[in-house]
PDB file of C-alpha atoms in Angstrom:
ATOM      1  CA  UNK A   1     -25.157  41.372 -10.440  1.00 39.00           C
ATOM      2  CA  UNK A   2     -21.623  39.946 -10.629  1.00 42.00           C
ATOM      3  CA  UNK A   3     -21.203  36.729  -8.665  1.00 48.00           C
ATOM      4  CA  UNK A   4     -18.563  36.855  -5.957  1.00 58.00           C
ATOM      5  CA  UNK A   5     -18.408  33.067  -5.671  1.00 72.00           C
ATOM      6  CA  UNK A   6     -14.864  31.794  -5.186  1.00 83.00           C
ATOM      7  CA  UNK A   7     -13.335  29.484  -7.767  1.00 91.00           C
ATOM      8  CA  UNK A   8     -12.541  25.875  -6.835  1.00 91.00           C
ATOM      9  CA  UNK A   9      -8.828  26.702  -6.989  1.00 92.00           C
ATOM     10  CA  UNK A  10      -9.223  29.535  -4.482  1.00 94.00           C
ATOM     11  CA  UNK A  11     -11.321  27.349  -2.199  1.00 95.00           C
ATOM     12  CA  UNK A  12      -8.773  24.519  -2.317  1.00 95.00           C
ATOM     13  CA  UNK A  13      -5.911  26.911  -1.564  1.00 96.00           C
ATOM     14  CA  UNK A  14      -7.837  28.331   1.389  1.00 96.00           C
ATOM     15  CA  UNK A  15      -8.653  24.853   2.701  1.00 97.00           C
ATOM     16  CA  UNK A  16      -4.996  23.806   2.535  1.00 96.00           C
ATOM     17  CA  UNK A  17      -4.000  26.899   4.483  1.00 97.00           C
ATOM     18  CA  UNK A  18      -6.527  25.759   7.105  1.00 97.00           C
ATOM     19  CA  UNK A  19      -5.022  22.261   7.026  1.00 97.00           C
ATOM     20  CA  UNK A  20      -1.572  23.765   7.659  1.00 97.00           C
ATOM     21  CA  UNK A  21      -2.941  25.619  10.688  1.00 97.00           C
ATOM     22  CA  UNK A  22      -4.653  22.405  11.850  1.00 97.00           C
ATOM     23  CA  UNK A  23      -1.341  20.534  11.595  1.00 97.00           C
ATOM     24  CA  UNK A  24       0.339  23.125  13.830  1.00 98.00           C
ATOM     25  CA  UNK A  25      -2.548  22.971  16.307  1.00 97.00           C
ATOM     26  CA  UNK A  26      -2.269  19.175  16.299  1.00 97.00           C
ATOM     27  CA  UNK A  27       1.446  19.376  17.105  1.00 96.00           C
ATOM     28  CA  UNK A  28       0.576  21.666  20.011  1.00 97.00           C
ATOM     29  CA  UNK A  29      -2.118  19.168  21.099  1.00 96.00           C
ATOM     30  CA  UNK A  30      -4.715  21.922  20.907  1.00 97.00           C
ATOM     31  CA  UNK A  31      -7.498  19.573  19.849  1.00 95.00           C
ATOM     32  CA  UNK A  32     -10.261  22.141  20.330  1.00 95.00           C
ATOM     33  CA  UNK A  33      -8.541  24.395  17.818  1.00 97.00           C
ATOM     34  CA  UNK A  34      -8.042  21.464  15.449  1.00 97.00           C
ATOM     35  CA  UNK A  35     -11.766  20.681  15.492  1.00 97.00           C
ATOM     36  CA  UNK A  36     -12.631  24.333  14.902  1.00 97.00           C
ATOM     37  CA  UNK A  37     -10.324  24.473  11.872  1.00 97.00           C
ATOM     38  CA  UNK A  38     -11.562  21.167  10.463  1.00 98.00           C
ATOM     39  CA  UNK A  39     -15.168  22.321  10.752  1.00 97.00           C
ATOM     40  CA  UNK A  40     -14.263  25.457   8.786  1.00 97.00           C
ATOM     41  CA  UNK A  41     -12.554  23.355   6.101  1.00 97.00           C
ATOM     42  CA  UNK A  42     -15.590  21.066   5.871  1.00 97.00           C
ATOM     43  CA  UNK A  43     -17.921  24.042   5.433  1.00 96.00           C
ATOM     44  CA  UNK A  44     -15.755  25.389   2.632  1.00 95.00           C
ATOM     45  CA  UNK A  45     -15.518  21.990   0.942  1.00 96.00           C
ATOM     46  CA  UNK A  46     -19.285  21.910   0.412  1.00 94.00           C
ATOM     47  CA  UNK A  47     -18.939  24.842  -2.013  1.00 93.00           C
ATOM     48  CA  UNK A  48     -16.585  22.916  -4.317  1.00 94.00           C
ATOM     49  CA  UNK A  49     -18.102  22.045  -7.685  1.00 92.00           C
ATOM     50  CA  UNK A  50     -15.497  19.512  -8.784  1.00 93.00           C
ATOM     51  CA  UNK A  51     -16.145  16.150  -7.096  1.00 94.00           C
ATOM     52  CA  UNK A  52     -12.490  15.147  -7.515  1.00 94.00           C
ATOM     53  CA  UNK A  53     -11.335  18.155  -5.506  1.00 95.00           C
ATOM     54  CA  UNK A  54     -14.128  17.603  -2.995  1.00 96.00           C
ATOM     55  CA  UNK A  55     -13.090  13.970  -2.518  1.00 97.00           C
ATOM     56  CA  UNK A  56      -9.467  15.038  -2.044  1.00 96.00           C
ATOM     57  CA  UNK A  57     -10.507  17.346   0.792  1.00 97.00           C
ATOM     58  CA  UNK A  58     -12.776  14.790   2.465  1.00 98.00           C
ATOM     59  CA  UNK A  59     -10.023  12.141   2.358  1.00 97.00           C
ATOM     60  CA  UNK A  60      -7.690  14.623   4.051  1.00 98.00           C
ATOM     61  CA  UNK A  61     -10.328  15.600   6.589  1.00 98.00           C
ATOM     62  CA  UNK A  62     -10.929  11.953   7.454  1.00 98.00           C
ATOM     63  CA  UNK A  63      -7.205  11.510   8.101  1.00 97.00           C
ATOM     64  CA  UNK A  64      -7.238  14.478  10.481  1.00 97.00           C
ATOM     65  CA  UNK A  65     -10.225  13.127  12.397  1.00 97.00           C
ATOM     66  CA  UNK A  66      -8.507   9.748  12.728  1.00 97.00           C
ATOM     67  CA  UNK A  67      -5.447  11.519  14.149  1.00 97.00           C
ATOM     68  CA  UNK A  68      -7.556  13.166  16.854  1.00 97.00           C
ATOM     69  CA  UNK A  69      -9.338   9.889  17.610  1.00 95.00           C
ATOM     70  CA  UNK A  70     -12.724  10.706  16.106  1.00 97.00           C
ATOM     71  CA  UNK A  71     -13.200   7.644  13.891  1.00 97.00           C
ATOM     72  CA  UNK A  72     -16.979   8.118  13.797  1.00 97.00           C
ATOM     73  CA  UNK A  73     -16.694  11.590  12.260  1.00 97.00           C
ATOM     74  CA  UNK A  74     -14.211  10.246   9.706  1.00 98.00           C
ATOM     75  CA  UNK A  75     -16.617   7.401   8.892  1.00 98.00           C
ATOM     76  CA  UNK A  76     -19.588   9.743   8.479  1.00 98.00           C
ATOM     77  CA  UNK A  77     -17.653  12.029   6.130  1.00 98.00           C
ATOM     78  CA  UNK A  78     -16.495   9.119   3.978  1.00 98.00           C
ATOM     79  CA  UNK A  79     -19.909   7.443   3.837  1.00 98.00           C
ATOM     80  CA  UNK A  80     -21.490  10.717   2.708  1.00 97.00           C
ATOM     81  CA  UNK A  81     -18.753  11.182   0.084  1.00 97.00           C
ATOM     82  CA  UNK A  82     -19.193   7.623  -1.164  1.00 97.00           C
ATOM     83  CA  UNK A  83     -22.930   8.168  -1.632  1.00 97.00           C
ATOM     84  CA  UNK A  84     -22.214  11.265  -3.746  1.00 95.00           C
ATOM     85  CA  UNK A  85     -19.622   9.440  -5.842  1.00 96.00           C
ATOM     86  CA  UNK A  86     -21.987   6.528  -6.425  1.00 94.00           C
ATOM     87  CA  UNK A  87     -24.653   8.966  -7.573  1.00 93.00           C
ATOM     88  CA  UNK A  88     -22.131  10.526  -9.950  1.00 91.00           C
ATOM     89  CA  UNK A  89     -21.064   7.085 -11.188  1.00 88.00           C
ATOM     90  CA  UNK A  90     -24.668   6.300 -12.114  1.00 85.00           C
ATOM     91  CA  UNK A  91     -24.598   9.281 -14.479  1.00 84.00           C
ATOM     92  CA  UNK A  92     -21.203   8.779 -16.103  1.00 80.00           C
ATOM     93  CA  UNK A  93     -18.650   5.980 -16.261  1.00 76.00           C
ATOM     94  CA  UNK A  94     -15.056   7.122 -16.519  1.00 84.00           C
ATOM     95  CA  UNK A  95     -11.677   6.388 -14.991  1.00 87.00           C
ATOM     96  CA  UNK A  96     -11.654   9.308 -12.540  1.00 89.00           C
ATOM     97  CA  UNK A  97     -15.036   8.421 -11.012  1.00 93.00           C
ATOM     98  CA  UNK A  98     -14.196   4.698 -10.791  1.00 93.00           C
ATOM     99  CA  UNK A  99     -10.867   5.533  -9.164  1.00 94.00           C
ATOM    100  CA  UNK A 100     -12.475   7.951  -6.670  1.00 96.00           C
ATOM    101  CA  UNK A 101     -14.991   5.304  -5.654  1.00 96.00           C
ATOM    102  CA  UNK A 102     -12.303   2.641  -5.158  1.00 97.00           C
ATOM    103  CA  UNK A 103     -10.080   4.977  -3.116  1.00 97.00           C
ATOM    104  CA  UNK A 104     -12.967   6.230  -0.975  1.00 98.00           C
ATOM    105  CA  UNK A 105     -14.064   2.658  -0.244  1.00 98.00           C
ATOM    106  CA  UNK A 106     -10.467   1.854   0.718  1.00 98.00           C
ATOM    107  CA  UNK A 107     -10.438   4.800   3.142  1.00 97.00           C
ATOM    108  CA  UNK A 108     -13.747   3.607   4.563  1.00 98.00           C
ATOM    109  CA  UNK A 109     -12.513   0.024   4.978  1.00 98.00           C
ATOM    110  CA  UNK A 110      -9.552   1.306   6.954  1.00 96.00           C
ATOM    111  CA  UNK A 111     -11.886   3.207   9.284  1.00 97.00           C
ATOM    112  CA  UNK A 112     -14.227   0.225   9.647  1.00 97.00           C
ATOM    113  CA  UNK A 113     -11.237  -1.930  10.583  1.00 96.00           C
ATOM    114  CA  UNK A 114     -10.183   0.571  13.249  1.00 95.00           C
ATOM    115  CA  UNK A 115     -13.723   0.453  14.629  1.00 95.00           C
ATOM    116  CA  UNK A 116     -13.787  -3.356  14.685  1.00 94.00           C
ATOM    117  CA  UNK A 117     -16.254  -3.632  11.809  1.00 95.00           C
ATOM    118  CA  UNK A 118     -15.628  -6.375   9.213  1.00 94.00           C
ATOM    119  CA  UNK A 119     -17.492  -5.624   5.973  1.00 95.00           C
ATOM    120  CA  UNK A 120     -16.524  -8.518   3.700  1.00 95.00           C
ATOM    121  CA  UNK A 121     -18.929  -7.449   0.935  1.00 96.00           C
ATOM    122  CA  UNK A 122     -17.369  -3.988   0.691  1.00 97.00           C
ATOM    123  CA  UNK A 123     -13.875  -5.486   0.985  1.00 97.00           C
ATOM    124  CA  UNK A 124     -14.381  -7.869  -1.943  1.00 96.00           C
ATOM    125  CA  UNK A 125     -16.223  -5.252  -4.001  1.00 97.00           C
ATOM    126  CA  UNK A 126     -13.329  -2.833  -3.562  1.00 97.00           C
ATOM    127  CA  UNK A 127     -10.784  -5.474  -4.531  1.00 97.00           C
ATOM    128  CA  UNK A 128     -12.749  -6.173  -7.716  1.00 96.00           C
ATOM    129  CA  UNK A 129     -12.791  -2.458  -8.512  1.00 96.00           C
ATOM    130  CA  UNK A 130      -9.007  -2.253  -8.154  1.00 96.00           C
ATOM    131  CA  UNK A 131      -8.664  -5.368 -10.316  1.00 95.00           C
ATOM    132  CA  UNK A 132     -10.830  -3.741 -12.973  1.00 94.00           C
ATOM    133  CA  UNK A 133      -8.705  -0.586 -12.878  1.00 93.00           C
ATOM    134  CA  UNK A 134      -5.574  -2.722 -13.180  1.00 93.00           C
ATOM    135  CA  UNK A 135      -6.932  -4.653 -16.162  1.00 92.00           C
ATOM    136  CA  UNK A 136      -8.363  -1.680 -18.034  1.00 91.00           C
ATOM    137  CA  UNK A 137      -5.684   0.925 -17.325  1.00 90.00           C
ATOM    138  CA  UNK A 138      -2.699  -1.204 -16.180  1.00 89.00           C
ATOM    139  CA  UNK A 139      -2.842   0.360 -12.695  1.00 91.00           C
ATOM    140  CA  UNK A 140      -1.169  -2.670 -11.164  1.00 94.00           C
ATOM    141  CA  UNK A 141       0.665  -0.616  -8.537  1.00 94.00           C
ATOM    142  CA  UNK A 142      -2.657   0.743  -7.201  1.00 95.00           C
ATOM    143  CA  UNK A 143      -4.152  -2.761  -7.153  1.00 96.00           C
ATOM    144  CA  UNK A 144      -1.238  -4.365  -5.301  1.00 97.00           C
ATOM    145  CA  UNK A 145      -0.899  -1.435  -2.913  1.00 96.00           C
ATOM    146  CA  UNK A 146      -4.549  -1.805  -1.870  1.00 97.00           C
ATOM    147  CA  UNK A 147      -4.066  -5.559  -1.569  1.00 97.00           C
ATOM    148  CA  UNK A 148      -1.034  -5.259   0.744  1.00 97.00           C
ATOM    149  CA  UNK A 149      -1.983  -2.258   2.871  1.00 96.00           C
ATOM    150  CA  UNK A 150      -5.731  -2.740   3.355  1.00 97.00           C
ATOM    151  CA  UNK A 151      -7.160  -5.957   1.903  1.00 97.00           C
ATOM    152  CA  UNK A 152      -4.625  -8.430   3.312  1.00 95.00           C
ATOM    153  CA  UNK A 153      -4.471  -7.027   6.888  1.00 95.00           C
ATOM    154  CA  UNK A 154      -8.279  -7.075   7.082  1.00 95.00           C
ATOM    155  CA  UNK A 155      -8.676 -10.455   5.370  1.00 94.00           C
ATOM    156  CA  UNK A 156      -6.053 -12.046   7.624  1.00 93.00           C
ATOM    157  CA  UNK A 157      -8.366 -11.521  10.603  1.00 89.00           C
ATOM    158  CA  UNK A 158     -10.836 -14.055   9.156  1.00 89.00           C
ATOM    159  CA  UNK A 159      -8.740 -16.231   6.803  1.00 89.00           C
ATOM    160  CA  UNK A 160      -6.052 -18.890   7.180  1.00 92.00           C
ATOM    161  CA  UNK A 161      -2.532 -18.724   5.723  1.00 94.00           C
ATOM    162  CA  UNK A 162      -3.353 -21.003   2.781  1.00 96.00           C
ATOM    163  CA  UNK A 163      -6.149 -18.687   1.682  1.00 94.00           C
ATOM    164  CA  UNK A 164      -3.862 -15.663   1.966  1.00 95.00           C
ATOM    165  CA  UNK A 165      -1.168 -17.425  -0.058  1.00 96.00           C
ATOM    166  CA  UNK A 166      -3.647 -18.160  -2.847  1.00 96.00           C
ATOM    167  CA  UNK A 167      -4.783 -14.525  -2.867  1.00 95.00           C
ATOM    168  CA  UNK A 168      -1.203 -13.303  -3.300  1.00 96.00           C
ATOM    169  CA  UNK A 169      -0.305 -15.933  -5.896  1.00 97.00           C
ATOM    170  CA  UNK A 170      -3.388 -14.975  -7.921  1.00 95.00           C
ATOM    171  CA  UNK A 171      -2.491 -11.280  -7.597  1.00 95.00           C
ATOM    172  CA  UNK A 172       1.054 -11.818  -8.836  1.00 95.00           C
ATOM    173  CA  UNK A 173      -0.168 -13.979 -11.705  1.00 94.00           C
ATOM    174  CA  UNK A 174      -2.755 -11.378 -12.723  1.00 94.00           C
ATOM    175  CA  UNK A 175      -0.191  -8.571 -12.492  1.00 93.00           C
ATOM    176  CA  UNK A 176       2.258 -10.410 -14.727  1.00 91.00           C
ATOM    177  CA  UNK A 177      -0.524 -11.136 -17.194  1.00 91.00           C
ATOM    178  CA  UNK A 178      -1.618  -7.479 -17.303  1.00 91.00           C
ATOM    179  CA  UNK A 179       1.907  -6.141 -17.697  1.00 89.00           C
ATOM    180  CA  UNK A 180       2.857  -8.868 -20.192  1.00 83.00           C
ATOM    181  CA  UNK A 181       6.290  -9.365 -18.677  1.00 66.00           C
ATOM    182  CA  UNK A 182       7.211  -5.672 -18.952  1.00 72.00           C
ATOM    183  CA  UNK A 183       6.358  -4.030 -15.622  1.00 69.00           C
ATOM    184  CA  UNK A 184       6.347  -0.255 -15.407  1.00 78.00           C
ATOM    185  CA  UNK A 185       8.839   1.378 -12.994  1.00 82.00           C
ATOM    186  CA  UNK A 186       5.922   2.283 -10.689  1.00 84.00           C
ATOM    187  CA  UNK A 187       4.793  -1.352 -10.475  1.00 91.00           C
ATOM    188  CA  UNK A 188       8.160  -3.007  -9.827  1.00 94.00           C
ATOM    189  CA  UNK A 189       8.637  -2.028  -6.136  1.00 95.00           C
ATOM    190  CA  UNK A 190       5.138  -3.124  -5.112  1.00 95.00           C
ATOM    191  CA  UNK A 191       5.519  -6.398  -7.031  1.00 95.00           C
ATOM    192  CA  UNK A 192       8.729  -7.026  -5.092  1.00 97.00           C
ATOM    193  CA  UNK A 193       7.009  -6.244  -1.787  1.00 97.00           C
ATOM    194  CA  UNK A 194       4.164  -8.595  -2.717  1.00 97.00           C
ATOM    195  CA  UNK A 195       6.706 -11.370  -3.306  1.00 98.00           C
ATOM    196  CA  UNK A 196       8.248 -10.699   0.125  1.00 97.00           C
ATOM    197  CA  UNK A 197       4.843 -10.856   1.829  1.00 97.00           C
ATOM    198  CA  UNK A 198       4.081 -14.077  -0.038  1.00 97.00           C
ATOM    199  CA  UNK A 199       7.397 -15.538   1.124  1.00 97.00           C
ATOM    200  CA  UNK A 200       6.609 -14.675   4.755  1.00 96.00           C
ATOM    201  CA  UNK A 201       3.295 -16.527   4.510  1.00 96.00           C
ATOM    202  CA  UNK A 202       4.983 -19.521   2.839  1.00 97.00           C
ATOM    203  CA  UNK A 203       7.575 -19.676   5.616  1.00 96.00           C
ATOM    204  CA  UNK A 204       4.724 -19.791   8.132  1.00 95.00           C
ATOM    205  CA  UNK A 205       3.307 -22.676   6.079  1.00 96.00           C
ATOM    206  CA  UNK A 206       6.768 -24.329   6.046  1.00 96.00           C
ATOM    207  CA  UNK A 207       6.877 -24.155   2.250  1.00 97.00           C
ATOM    208  CA  UNK A 208      10.529 -23.135   2.296  1.00 97.00           C
ATOM    209  CA  UNK A 209      11.419 -23.935  -1.300  1.00 96.00           C
ATOM    210  CA  UNK A 210       8.823 -21.554  -2.739  1.00 97.00           C
ATOM    211  CA  UNK A 211       9.401 -18.989  -0.011  1.00 97.00           C
ATOM    212  CA  UNK A 212      13.116 -18.709  -0.749  1.00 97.00           C
ATOM    213  CA  UNK A 213      12.473 -18.621  -4.491  1.00 97.00           C
ATOM    214  CA  UNK A 214      10.093 -15.700  -4.029  1.00 97.00           C
ATOM    215  CA  UNK A 215      12.566 -13.851  -1.810  1.00 98.00           C
ATOM    216  CA  UNK A 216      15.252 -14.223  -4.475  1.00 97.00           C
ATOM    217  CA  UNK A 217      12.794 -12.969  -7.104  1.00 97.00           C
ATOM    218  CA  UNK A 218      12.099  -9.912  -4.946  1.00 97.00           C
ATOM    219  CA  UNK A 219      15.825  -9.291  -4.508  1.00 97.00           C
ATOM    220  CA  UNK A 220      16.306  -9.485  -8.270  1.00 96.00           C
ATOM    221  CA  UNK A 221      13.733  -6.721  -8.725  1.00 95.00           C
ATOM    222  CA  UNK A 222      15.154  -4.521  -5.967  1.00 96.00           C
ATOM    223  CA  UNK A 223      18.666  -4.965  -7.345  1.00 95.00           C
ATOM    224  CA  UNK A 224      17.548  -3.149 -10.512  1.00 92.00           C
ATOM    225  CA  UNK A 225      16.050  -0.193  -8.593  1.00 94.00           C
ATOM    226  CA  UNK A 226      18.663   2.253  -7.359  1.00 91.00           C
ATOM    227  CA  UNK A 227      16.121   4.173  -5.271  1.00 94.00           C
ATOM    228  CA  UNK A 228      15.285   0.971  -3.388  1.00 95.00           C
ATOM    229  CA  UNK A 229      18.843   0.054  -2.463  1.00 95.00           C
ATOM    230  CA  UNK A 230      17.950  -0.068   1.241  1.00 96.00           C
ATOM    231  CA  UNK A 231      15.194  -2.613   0.552  1.00 97.00           C
ATOM    232  CA  UNK A 232      17.651  -4.819  -1.342  1.00 97.00           C
ATOM    233  CA  UNK A 233      20.236  -4.663   1.439  1.00 97.00           C
ATOM    234  CA  UNK A 234      17.746  -5.176   4.267  1.00 97.00           C
ATOM    235  CA  UNK A 235      16.048  -8.167   2.650  1.00 97.00           C
ATOM    236  CA  UNK A 236      19.379  -9.761   1.767  1.00 97.00           C
ATOM    237  CA  UNK A 237      20.514  -9.461   5.389  1.00 97.00           C
ATOM    238  CA  UNK A 238      17.169 -10.867   6.603  1.00 97.00           C
ATOM    239  CA  UNK A 239      17.508 -13.794   4.191  1.00 97.00           C
ATOM    240  CA  UNK A 240      21.031 -14.631   5.373  1.00 97.00           C
ATOM    241  CA  UNK A 241      19.962 -14.315   9.000  1.00 97.00           C
ATOM    242  CA  UNK A 242      17.098 -16.746   8.337  1.00 97.00           C
ATOM    243  CA  UNK A 243      19.480 -19.226   6.694  1.00 96.00           C
ATOM    244  CA  UNK A 244      21.945 -18.844   9.572  1.00 96.00           C
ATOM    245  CA  UNK A 245      19.224 -19.724  12.095  1.00 96.00           C
ATOM    246  CA  UNK A 246      17.798 -22.480   9.870  1.00 96.00           C
ATOM    247  CA  UNK A 247      20.882 -23.963   8.209  1.00 94.00           C
ATOM    248  CA  UNK A 248      19.110 -27.051   6.938  1.00 95.00           C
ATOM    249  CA  UNK A 249      17.056 -24.746   4.652  1.00 95.00           C
ATOM    250  CA  UNK A 250      20.155 -23.847   2.629  1.00 94.00           C
ATOM    251  CA  UNK A 251      19.392 -26.713   0.277  1.00 94.00           C
ATOM    252  CA  UNK A 252      16.440 -24.725  -1.079  1.00 95.00           C
ATOM    253  CA  UNK A 253      18.504 -21.679  -2.065  1.00 94.00           C
ATOM    254  CA  UNK A 254      19.889 -20.900  -5.526  1.00 94.00           C
ATOM    255  CA  UNK A 255      23.549 -20.387  -4.638  1.00 93.00           C
ATOM    256  CA  UNK A 256      24.412 -18.823  -7.996  1.00 94.00           C
ATOM    257  CA  UNK A 257      21.786 -16.086  -7.597  1.00 95.00           C
ATOM    258  CA  UNK A 258      22.803 -15.523  -3.999  1.00 96.00           C
ATOM    259  CA  UNK A 259      26.470 -15.133  -4.991  1.00 94.00           C
ATOM    260  CA  UNK A 260      25.484 -12.477  -7.520  1.00 96.00           C
ATOM    261  CA  UNK A 261      23.498 -10.610  -4.881  1.00 97.00           C
ATOM    262  CA  UNK A 262      26.434 -10.734  -2.479  1.00 96.00           C
ATOM    263  CA  UNK A 263      28.685  -9.239  -5.129  1.00 95.00           C
ATOM    264  CA  UNK A 264      26.187  -6.415  -5.654  1.00 95.00           C
ATOM    265  CA  UNK A 265      25.854  -5.920  -1.918  1.00 96.00           C
ATOM    266  CA  UNK A 266      29.605  -5.342  -1.542  1.00 93.00           C
ATOM    267  CA  UNK A 267      29.224  -2.256  -3.741  1.00 92.00           C
ATOM    268  CA  UNK A 268      25.924  -0.792  -2.555  1.00 93.00           C
ATOM    269  CA  UNK A 269      25.055  -1.883   1.002  1.00 96.00           C
ATOM    270  CA  UNK A 270      26.026   0.144   4.058  1.00 95.00           C
ATOM    271  CA  UNK A 271      25.254  -2.971   6.116  1.00 95.00           C
ATOM    272  CA  UNK A 272      27.625  -5.118   4.030  1.00 96.00           C
ATOM    273  CA  UNK A 273      29.829  -5.918   7.046  1.00 95.00           C
ATOM    274  CA  UNK A 274      26.895  -7.727   8.669  1.00 97.00           C
ATOM    275  CA  UNK A 275      25.934  -9.342   5.347  1.00 97.00           C
ATOM    276  CA  UNK A 276      29.519 -10.462   4.793  1.00 96.00           C
ATOM    277  CA  UNK A 277      29.777 -11.886   8.323  1.00 96.00           C
ATOM    278  CA  UNK A 278      26.614 -13.969   7.874  1.00 96.00           C
ATOM    279  CA  UNK A 279      27.657 -15.097   4.382  1.00 96.00           C
ATOM    280  CA  UNK A 280      31.046 -16.292   5.669  1.00 95.00           C
ATOM    281  CA  UNK A 281      29.446 -18.212   8.521  1.00 94.00           C
ATOM    282  CA  UNK A 282      27.202 -19.919   5.969  1.00 94.00           C
ATOM    283  CA  UNK A 283      30.050 -20.674   3.574  1.00 93.00           C
ATOM    284  CA  UNK A 284      28.802 -18.401   0.792  1.00 92.00           C
ATOM    285  CA  UNK A 285      31.939 -16.240   1.073  1.00 89.00           C
ATOM    286  CA  UNK A 286      35.477 -17.168   2.003  1.00 77.00           C
TER     287      UNK A 286
END
């Protein structure tokens, strides 16, 4: 007898059609319909043979359940997926399985945080997995993205600013070591954002010299990235606004670097009028 079993590709395509219908039902606030569609997608996902495709669907399903306020269902789906991935990892060790486990744990940590659960063991284990991926495969952007979007917000609930500063300094140092001074285009924006977050923590610690140095370093990176022009312009305006409100901190700024940024801003920033106004008040422009 010829098997009529659908291929993984057909199943995935069908599931994504269901997700599209669920999105429309969500917009209409027809939550009963959303649940009905998600249940159908979950039933179909069980027939997938490829664990990568299965994980992709479960991650998406968990997002939908979060959007309708059912964190417990999202948690249950992710915990079940994680158990399957861990079983698979015990059989074979390869990049795709390691990555799936790290990402699934990150999804789960986000849900735990929403539910008020602090799992420090899982948090640190996941960070180490992302570090390993960064070291072995130079996936620094994945490592820093996890650090900024999940690890740091959760860790900040239980840690002081000095601890958070050390975490970010270590992350930047490790990233530079892995990339050997030649960051990939994918890594540059997240390195810049890490420097900005570090600077914010240092300002809170009143370590203004290092904070302003790290902001300038972030600006130098953003200046090179045409697609991140808005980031460059916004951070430059924020920096000048900070200096305007805290004029005694000007002594910590590298005026030569700042002058170069202002020259760039005149050519690329839609908010240059505000930047120029602040710079004139501070004496950086005539």
